Amino acid sequence: MTEKPFPPSFSSDPVEALLDEVATEPRPERIVEGNLRGQVAIVTGGSSGIGRAVALELAGCGVDIAFCYLDGPPEADAEAEAVARELKQLEVRVYKRGCDVRDSDDVNAFVRETLDALGRIHILVNNAGIGRDRALWRMTDEQWQAVLRTNLDGAFHFTRAVAPHMRAQEYGKIVNITSVHGIRSEFGIANYAASKAGLIGLTRSAAVELGPRNINVNAVAPGYIRTTRLTEGVPSEILDRARERSALGRLGDPQDVAGTVVFLCSEAARHITGVVIPVDGGYLL
Ligand code: NDP
């Protein structure tokens, strides 16, 4: 047996072959406003807070928007109608209706209707989410299931429903809105923390399964974000503590999350998949 030289001497051929290969790869487009123009996005829970900001930011880049929300009280429809008006002012096409992400038949129908109305689906943002906080020894089955079914089952239903279309067109961007609480927990949010940690697992699995068809699946983990409901629902001491814990010493805005979602949907992020990007001002540090 002949001894191998050390250090190994590489022939230049494989290196040159690799360089040739890289040179012939199509270059990612520069990040410009028009980068996403003409694409179609579904945003779940697009009628308020972070979902509304994501829908508006994408629409600002020329993306047509389909969004759903949980209908029921008249205020929910009025809120959704107001967002649809804002989106149309950005001169994009809009499709919206109440669709319960917990109900897979409803989700499948929503995806079919989006294709009928807008033609294609390039982007899915799984944003719809709720919390039902309580110490776990007092948590009811209803509280546990409501959160798991909305935050985790809902994202699974939508991902499964768009997957055949995205696989067939060999293109897609899926962004899941998880939370810092899927990474580090607090008291009273066992259901929420489990749902958001589960969403991170779903993100990674979907990235593995859909990657071969050029579909990127990533997650954004917001820290405390000033949305109307958060500001109304969370005691001020908790918000103060969150502010103090953050390296940047402030709460985030829905716009902060929306900007990261748009980045993940852009060609600038074409080689990023299966990751979780905290948008938390350094809360997790
Ligand atoms: P909001 O309560 O403002 O918005 C939630 C949206 O989801 C609404 O449009 C709501 O519709 C919709 N929704 C709720 N349940 C369903 C359902 N079953 N089917 C369809 N739509 C539904 O929340 P935020 O903007 O604050 O949060 C958005 C996401 O960001 C959530 O996933 C949340 O967990 C996550 N997040 C938020 C943080 C924050 O600080 N705000 C921090 C970390 C993560 P409707 O209004 O009709 O009920």
Short mmCIF file of C-alpha atoms and ligand atoms in Angstrom, two decimals:
data_model
loop_
_atom_site.label_atom_id
_atom_site.label_comp_id
_atom_site.label_asym_id
_atom_site.label_seq_id
_atom_site.Cartn_x
_atom_site.Cartn_y
_atom_site.Cartn_z
CA MET A 1 0.00 0.00 0.00
CA THR A 2 1.41 3.40 -0.93
CA GLU A 3 1.44 6.01 1.79
CA LYS A 4 -0.68 9.13 1.30
CA PRO A 5 1.36 12.39 1.32
CA PHE A 6 0.86 14.66 4.32
CA PRO A 7 -0.28 17.35 4.05
CA PRO A 8 -2.44 15.98 1.22
CA SER A 9 -1.71 17.50 -2.16
CA PHE A 10 -4.92 18.37 -4.00
CA SER A 11 -4.97 18.36 -7.72
CA SER A 12 -6.17 21.75 -8.94
CA ASP A 13 -8.83 20.09 -11.14
CA PRO A 14 -11.58 19.62 -8.55
CA VAL A 15 -10.99 23.14 -7.25
CA GLU A 16 -11.25 24.58 -10.72
CA ALA A 17 -14.36 22.51 -11.37
CA LEU A 18 -15.90 23.90 -8.20
CA LEU A 19 -14.98 27.45 -9.15
CA ASP A 20 -16.47 26.93 -12.62
CA GLU A 21 -19.64 25.60 -11.03
CA VAL A 22 -19.91 28.59 -8.71
CA ALA A 23 -19.23 30.99 -11.58
CA THR A 24 -22.13 29.58 -13.60
CA GLU A 25 -24.61 29.68 -10.66
CA PRO A 26 -27.25 32.38 -11.13
CA ARG A 27 -26.47 35.33 -8.88
CA PRO A 28 -29.06 36.41 -6.28
CA GLU A 29 -30.77 39.63 -7.28
CA ARG A 30 -29.86 42.73 -5.31
CA ILE A 31 -32.31 43.73 -2.61
CA VAL A 32 -34.42 46.31 -4.35
CA GLU A 33 -37.98 47.30 -3.72
CA GLY A 34 -39.15 45.58 -6.89
CA ASN A 35 -37.57 42.28 -5.89
CA LEU A 36 -40.87 40.73 -4.76
CA ARG A 37 -43.18 42.68 -7.08
CA GLY A 38 -45.93 40.55 -8.61
CA GLN A 39 -45.63 37.74 -6.08
CA VAL A 40 -48.56 36.50 -3.97
CA ALA A 41 -48.47 36.03 -0.20
CA ILE A 42 -50.84 34.45 2.29
CA VAL A 43 -50.65 36.03 5.75
CA THR A 44 -52.65 34.28 8.46
CA GLY A 45 -54.06 36.56 11.15
CA GLY A 46 -53.48 39.56 8.91
CA SER A 47 -56.18 41.74 10.43
CA SER A 48 -54.17 43.17 13.33
CA GLY A 49 -50.83 43.60 15.06
CA ILE A 50 -47.85 41.82 13.53
CA GLY A 51 -49.87 40.16 10.74
CA ARG A 52 -51.21 43.53 9.58
CA ALA A 53 -47.68 45.01 9.58
CA VAL A 54 -46.33 42.03 7.60
CA ALA A 55 -49.14 42.29 5.04
CA LEU A 56 -48.56 46.05 4.63
CA GLU A 57 -44.78 45.65 4.33
CA LEU A 58 -45.12 42.93 1.67
CA ALA A 59 -47.76 44.96 -0.16
CA GLY A 60 -45.36 47.91 -0.08
CA CYS A 61 -42.99 45.70 -2.09
CA GLY A 62 -45.73 45.05 -4.66
CA VAL A 63 -46.87 41.66 -3.32
CA ASP A 64 -50.56 40.73 -3.72
CA ILE A 65 -52.02 39.68 -0.37
CA ALA A 66 -54.49 37.04 0.79
CA PHE A 67 -55.13 37.22 4.50
CA CYS A 68 -57.39 35.47 6.95
CA TYR A 69 -58.58 36.24 10.46
CA LEU A 70 -61.00 34.75 12.96
CA ASP A 71 -64.43 36.13 12.16
CA GLY A 72 -67.21 36.22 14.69
CA PRO A 73 -67.69 39.57 16.37
CA PRO A 74 -68.57 42.41 13.96
CA GLU A 75 -65.41 44.26 15.08
CA ALA A 76 -63.26 41.48 13.57
CA ASP A 77 -64.80 42.00 10.12
CA ALA A 78 -64.55 45.77 10.44
CA GLU A 79 -60.87 45.50 11.44
CA ALA A 80 -60.15 43.20 8.47
CA GLU A 81 -62.03 45.50 6.10
CA ALA A 82 -59.92 48.45 7.28
CA VAL A 83 -56.69 46.51 6.63
CA ALA A 84 -57.93 45.47 3.17
CA ARG A 85 -58.55 49.16 2.37
CA GLU A 86 -55.02 50.08 3.50
CA LEU A 87 -53.56 47.31 1.33
CA LYS A 88 -55.54 48.33 -1.75
CA GLN A 89 -54.19 51.86 -1.39
CA LEU A 90 -50.78 50.28 -2.11
CA GLU A 91 -52.20 49.14 -5.44
CA VAL A 92 -52.01 45.41 -4.86
CA ARG A 93 -54.73 42.81 -5.25
CA VAL A 94 -56.29 41.63 -1.99
CA TYR A 95 -58.27 38.54 -1.03
CA LYS A 96 -59.51 38.16 2.52
CA ARG A 97 -62.07 36.30 4.55
CA GLY A 98 -62.59 34.85 7.98
CA CYS A 99 -60.92 31.42 8.02
CA ASP A 100 -60.23 29.47 11.18
CA VAL A 101 -56.67 28.10 11.01
CA ARG A 102 -57.70 25.30 13.41
CA ASP A 103 -60.04 23.86 10.78
CA SER A 104 -58.12 22.06 8.02
CA ASP A 105 -61.10 21.98 5.61
CA ASP A 106 -61.51 25.73 5.97
CA VAL A 107 -57.75 26.20 5.40
CA ASN A 108 -57.75 23.99 2.28
CA ALA A 109 -60.69 25.98 0.91
CA PHE A 110 -58.92 29.29 1.66
CA VAL A 111 -55.81 28.17 -0.25
CA ARG A 112 -57.91 27.05 -3.25
CA GLU A 113 -59.79 30.37 -3.24
CA THR A 114 -56.49 32.29 -3.06
CA LEU A 115 -55.27 30.43 -6.14
CA ASP A 116 -58.55 31.21 -7.93
CA ALA A 117 -58.43 34.86 -6.96
CA LEU A 118 -54.69 35.63 -7.24
CA GLY A 119 -53.30 32.84 -9.44
CA ARG A 120 -50.19 31.75 -7.53
CA ILE A 121 -48.82 31.49 -3.98
CA HIS A 122 -45.14 32.38 -3.49
CA ILE A 123 -45.11 33.26 0.21
CA LEU A 124 -46.86 31.92 3.31
CA VAL A 125 -46.57 33.70 6.65
CA ASN A 126 -48.00 31.62 9.51
CA ASN A 127 -48.73 34.40 11.96
CA ALA A 128 -52.17 33.73 13.51
CA GLY A 129 -51.71 33.08 17.19
CA ILE A 130 -53.30 33.41 20.61
CA GLY A 131 -52.37 33.02 24.28
CA ARG A 132 -54.42 31.67 27.22
CA ASP A 133 -52.05 32.15 30.16
CA ARG A 134 -52.48 30.25 33.41
CA ALA A 135 -50.38 28.25 35.88
CA LEU A 136 -50.16 24.79 34.36
CA TRP A 137 -51.74 23.05 37.33
CA ARG A 138 -54.83 25.22 36.82
CA MET A 139 -54.79 25.15 33.01
CA THR A 140 -57.92 23.61 31.49
CA ASP A 141 -57.97 21.25 28.51
CA GLU A 142 -59.74 24.00 26.57
CA GLN A 143 -56.95 26.51 27.32
CA TRP A 144 -54.24 24.02 26.38
CA GLN A 145 -55.96 22.90 23.17
CA ALA A 146 -57.07 26.35 22.01
CA VAL A 147 -53.46 27.55 21.98
CA LEU A 148 -51.90 24.39 20.51
CA ARG A 149 -54.58 24.12 17.83
CA THR A 150 -54.27 27.76 16.76
CA ASN A 151 -50.52 28.32 17.02
CA LEU A 152 -49.22 24.91 15.94
CA ASP A 153 -51.98 22.97 14.14
CA GLY A 154 -52.87 26.15 12.22
CA ALA A 155 -49.35 26.50 10.82
CA PHE A 156 -49.28 22.79 9.94
CA HIS A 157 -52.64 23.05 8.14
CA PHE A 158 -51.52 26.00 6.01
CA THR A 159 -48.05 24.56 5.29
CA ARG A 160 -49.56 21.25 4.18
CA ALA A 161 -52.15 23.04 2.03
CA VAL A 162 -49.65 25.23 0.12
CA ALA A 163 -46.92 22.56 -0.18
CA PRO A 164 -48.21 20.81 -3.35
CA HIS A 165 -48.51 24.16 -5.18
CA MET A 166 -45.08 25.41 -4.04
CA ARG A 167 -43.46 22.04 -4.80
CA ALA A 168 -44.96 22.02 -8.30
CA GLN A 169 -43.68 25.55 -9.06
CA GLU A 170 -40.33 24.75 -7.36
CA TYR A 171 -40.41 28.01 -5.44
CA GLY A 172 -41.70 29.13 -2.09
CA LYS A 173 -40.93 31.06 1.09
CA ILE A 174 -42.61 30.07 4.33
CA VAL A 175 -42.09 32.15 7.46
CA ASN A 176 -43.46 31.02 10.81
CA ILE A 177 -43.98 33.58 13.56
CA THR A 178 -42.84 31.80 16.70
CA SER A 179 -41.73 33.64 19.86
CA VAL A 180 -38.82 34.06 22.24
CA HIS A 181 -41.08 32.01 24.51
CA GLY A 182 -40.57 29.02 22.23
CA ILE A 183 -36.91 29.25 23.30
CA ARG A 184 -37.08 30.52 26.88
CA SER A 185 -40.18 30.18 28.99
CA GLU A 186 -41.87 32.22 31.71
CA PHE A 187 -44.45 31.40 34.36
CA GLY A 188 -47.99 30.62 33.21
CA ILE A 189 -47.41 30.01 29.51
CA ALA A 190 -46.88 26.24 29.25
CA ASN A 191 -49.41 25.99 26.41
CA TYR A 192 -47.98 28.99 24.53
CA ALA A 193 -44.33 27.93 25.05
CA ALA A 194 -45.09 24.38 23.90
CA SER A 195 -46.91 25.64 20.80
CA LYS A 196 -44.11 28.01 19.84
CA ALA A 197 -41.34 25.44 20.51
CA GLY A 198 -43.39 23.00 18.40
CA LEU A 199 -43.52 25.59 15.64
CA ILE A 200 -39.72 25.72 15.64
CA GLY A 201 -39.66 21.92 15.20
CA LEU A 202 -42.19 22.19 12.38
CA THR A 203 -40.04 24.89 10.74
CA ARG A 204 -36.96 22.65 10.75
CA SER A 205 -38.81 19.57 9.49
CA ALA A 206 -40.55 21.51 6.74
CA ALA A 207 -37.20 23.06 5.72
CA VAL A 208 -35.71 19.57 5.35
CA GLU A 209 -38.68 18.18 3.42
CA LEU A 210 -39.37 21.15 1.15
CA GLY A 211 -35.79 22.36 0.59
CA PRO A 212 -35.16 20.02 -2.34
CA ARG A 213 -37.92 21.85 -4.25
CA ASN A 214 -36.40 25.29 -3.63
CA ILE A 215 -38.72 26.20 -0.77
CA ASN A 216 -37.19 28.07 2.18
CA VAL A 217 -38.84 27.64 5.57
CA ASN A 218 -37.73 29.87 8.43
CA ALA A 219 -39.05 31.25 11.69
CA VAL A 220 -38.97 34.67 13.30
CA ALA A 221 -39.08 34.80 17.10
CA PRO A 222 -40.33 38.19 18.28
CA GLY A 223 -39.70 39.36 21.80
CA TYR A 224 -42.26 41.69 23.38
CA ILE A 225 -43.80 43.65 20.55
CA ARG A 226 -46.09 46.63 21.04
CA THR A 227 -49.37 45.50 19.50
CA THR A 228 -52.69 46.79 20.73
CA ARG A 229 -53.53 43.47 22.33
CA LEU A 230 -50.18 43.07 24.01
CA THR A 231 -50.30 46.56 25.40
CA GLU A 232 -53.84 45.94 26.65
CA GLY A 233 -53.31 42.39 27.90
CA VAL A 234 -49.93 42.30 29.63
CA PRO A 235 -49.41 43.94 33.03
CA SER A 236 -47.14 46.98 32.86
CA GLU A 237 -44.63 45.42 35.34
CA ILE A 238 -44.00 42.57 32.88
CA LEU A 239 -43.49 45.00 30.03
CA ASP A 240 -41.09 47.06 32.17
CA ARG A 241 -39.13 43.92 33.04
CA ALA A 242 -38.98 42.89 29.36
CA ARG A 243 -37.65 46.33 28.47
CA GLU A 244 -34.98 46.13 31.17
CA ARG A 245 -33.94 42.62 30.10
CA SER A 246 -33.43 43.64 26.49
CA ALA A 247 -29.96 44.74 25.45
CA LEU A 248 -31.52 47.55 23.44
CA GLY A 249 -33.71 48.59 26.39
CA ARG A 250 -36.96 48.86 24.46
CA LEU A 251 -39.96 46.88 23.21
CA GLY A 252 -40.26 46.14 19.52
CA ASP A 253 -42.79 47.37 16.99
CA PRO A 254 -44.74 45.16 14.55
CA GLN A 255 -42.69 46.90 11.85
CA ASP A 256 -39.48 45.37 13.28
CA VAL A 257 -40.90 41.87 12.74
CA ALA A 258 -42.31 42.74 9.31
CA GLY A 259 -38.91 43.92 8.04
CA THR A 260 -37.31 40.59 8.99
CA VAL A 261 -40.12 38.63 7.32
CA VAL A 262 -39.63 40.59 4.09
CA PHE A 263 -35.88 39.94 4.24
CA LEU A 264 -36.50 36.18 4.61
CA CYS A 265 -38.85 36.31 1.60
CA SER A 266 -36.29 38.14 -0.54
CA GLU A 267 -33.62 36.69 -2.78
CA ALA A 268 -31.03 38.08 -0.37
CA ALA A 269 -32.03 35.24 1.97
CA ARG A 270 -32.18 32.52 -0.68
CA HIS A 271 -29.52 30.39 1.08
CA ILE A 272 -31.12 30.64 4.53
CA THR A 273 -33.48 27.88 5.60
CA GLY A 274 -34.52 26.16 8.82
CA VAL A 275 -33.34 28.99 11.08
CA VAL A 276 -35.01 30.95 13.86
CA ILE A 277 -34.23 34.67 13.89
CA PRO A 278 -34.99 36.39 17.19
CA VAL A 279 -36.35 39.93 16.76
CA ASP A 280 -36.19 40.77 20.42
CA GLY A 281 -33.83 43.68 21.02
CA GLY A 282 -31.44 41.26 22.71
CA TYR A 283 -34.00 39.86 25.18
CA LEU A 284 -32.61 36.31 24.87
CA LEU A 285 -28.99 37.28 25.48
P1 NDP B 1 -53.03 39.87 17.49
O1 NDP B 1 -53.93 39.32 18.53
O2 NDP B 1 -52.95 41.34 17.31
O3 NDP B 1 -53.39 39.21 16.07
C1 NDP B 1 -53.64 37.86 15.96
C2 NDP B 1 -54.26 37.60 14.62
O4 NDP B 1 -54.53 36.19 14.50
C3 NDP B 1 -55.61 38.29 14.43
O5 NDP B 1 -55.75 38.66 13.07
C4 NDP B 1 -56.61 37.19 14.77
O6 NDP B 1 -57.88 37.34 14.14
C5 NDP B 1 -55.89 36.01 14.17
N1 NDP B 1 -56.37 34.73 14.69
C6 NDP B 1 -56.46 34.32 15.98
N2 NDP B 1 -56.97 33.06 16.03
C7 NDP B 1 -57.21 32.69 14.75
C8 NDP B 1 -57.75 31.53 14.15
N3 NDP B 1 -58.14 30.47 14.87
N4 NDP B 1 -57.88 31.51 12.80
C9 NDP B 1 -57.51 32.56 12.04
N5 NDP B 1 -56.99 33.68 12.55
C10 NDP B 1 -56.84 33.75 13.90
O7 NDP B 1 -51.60 39.24 17.83
P2 NDP B 1 -50.11 39.75 17.57
O8 NDP B 1 -50.03 40.57 16.35
O9 NDP B 1 -49.60 40.30 18.84
O10 NDP B 1 -49.39 38.35 17.36
C11 NDP B 1 -49.23 37.78 16.06
C12 NDP B 1 -48.31 36.57 16.18
O11 NDP B 1 -47.07 36.97 16.74
C13 NDP B 1 -48.87 35.47 17.10
O12 NDP B 1 -48.55 34.21 16.57
C14 NDP B 1 -48.11 35.71 18.39
O13 NDP B 1 -48.01 34.54 19.16
C15 NDP B 1 -46.76 36.16 17.86
N6 NDP B 1 -45.99 36.92 18.81
C16 NDP B 1 -46.44 38.12 19.28
C17 NDP B 1 -45.68 38.83 20.18
C18 NDP B 1 -46.12 40.13 20.71
O14 NDP B 1 -45.44 40.64 21.59
N7 NDP B 1 -47.17 40.72 20.23
C19 NDP B 1 -44.39 38.30 20.68
C20 NDP B 1 -44.02 37.04 20.11
C21 NDP B 1 -44.79 36.39 19.21
P3 NDP B 1 -59.07 38.11 14.97
O15 NDP B 1 -58.53 39.49 15.26
O16 NDP B 1 -60.23 38.09 14.07
O17 NDP B 1 -59.26 37.30 16.24
#
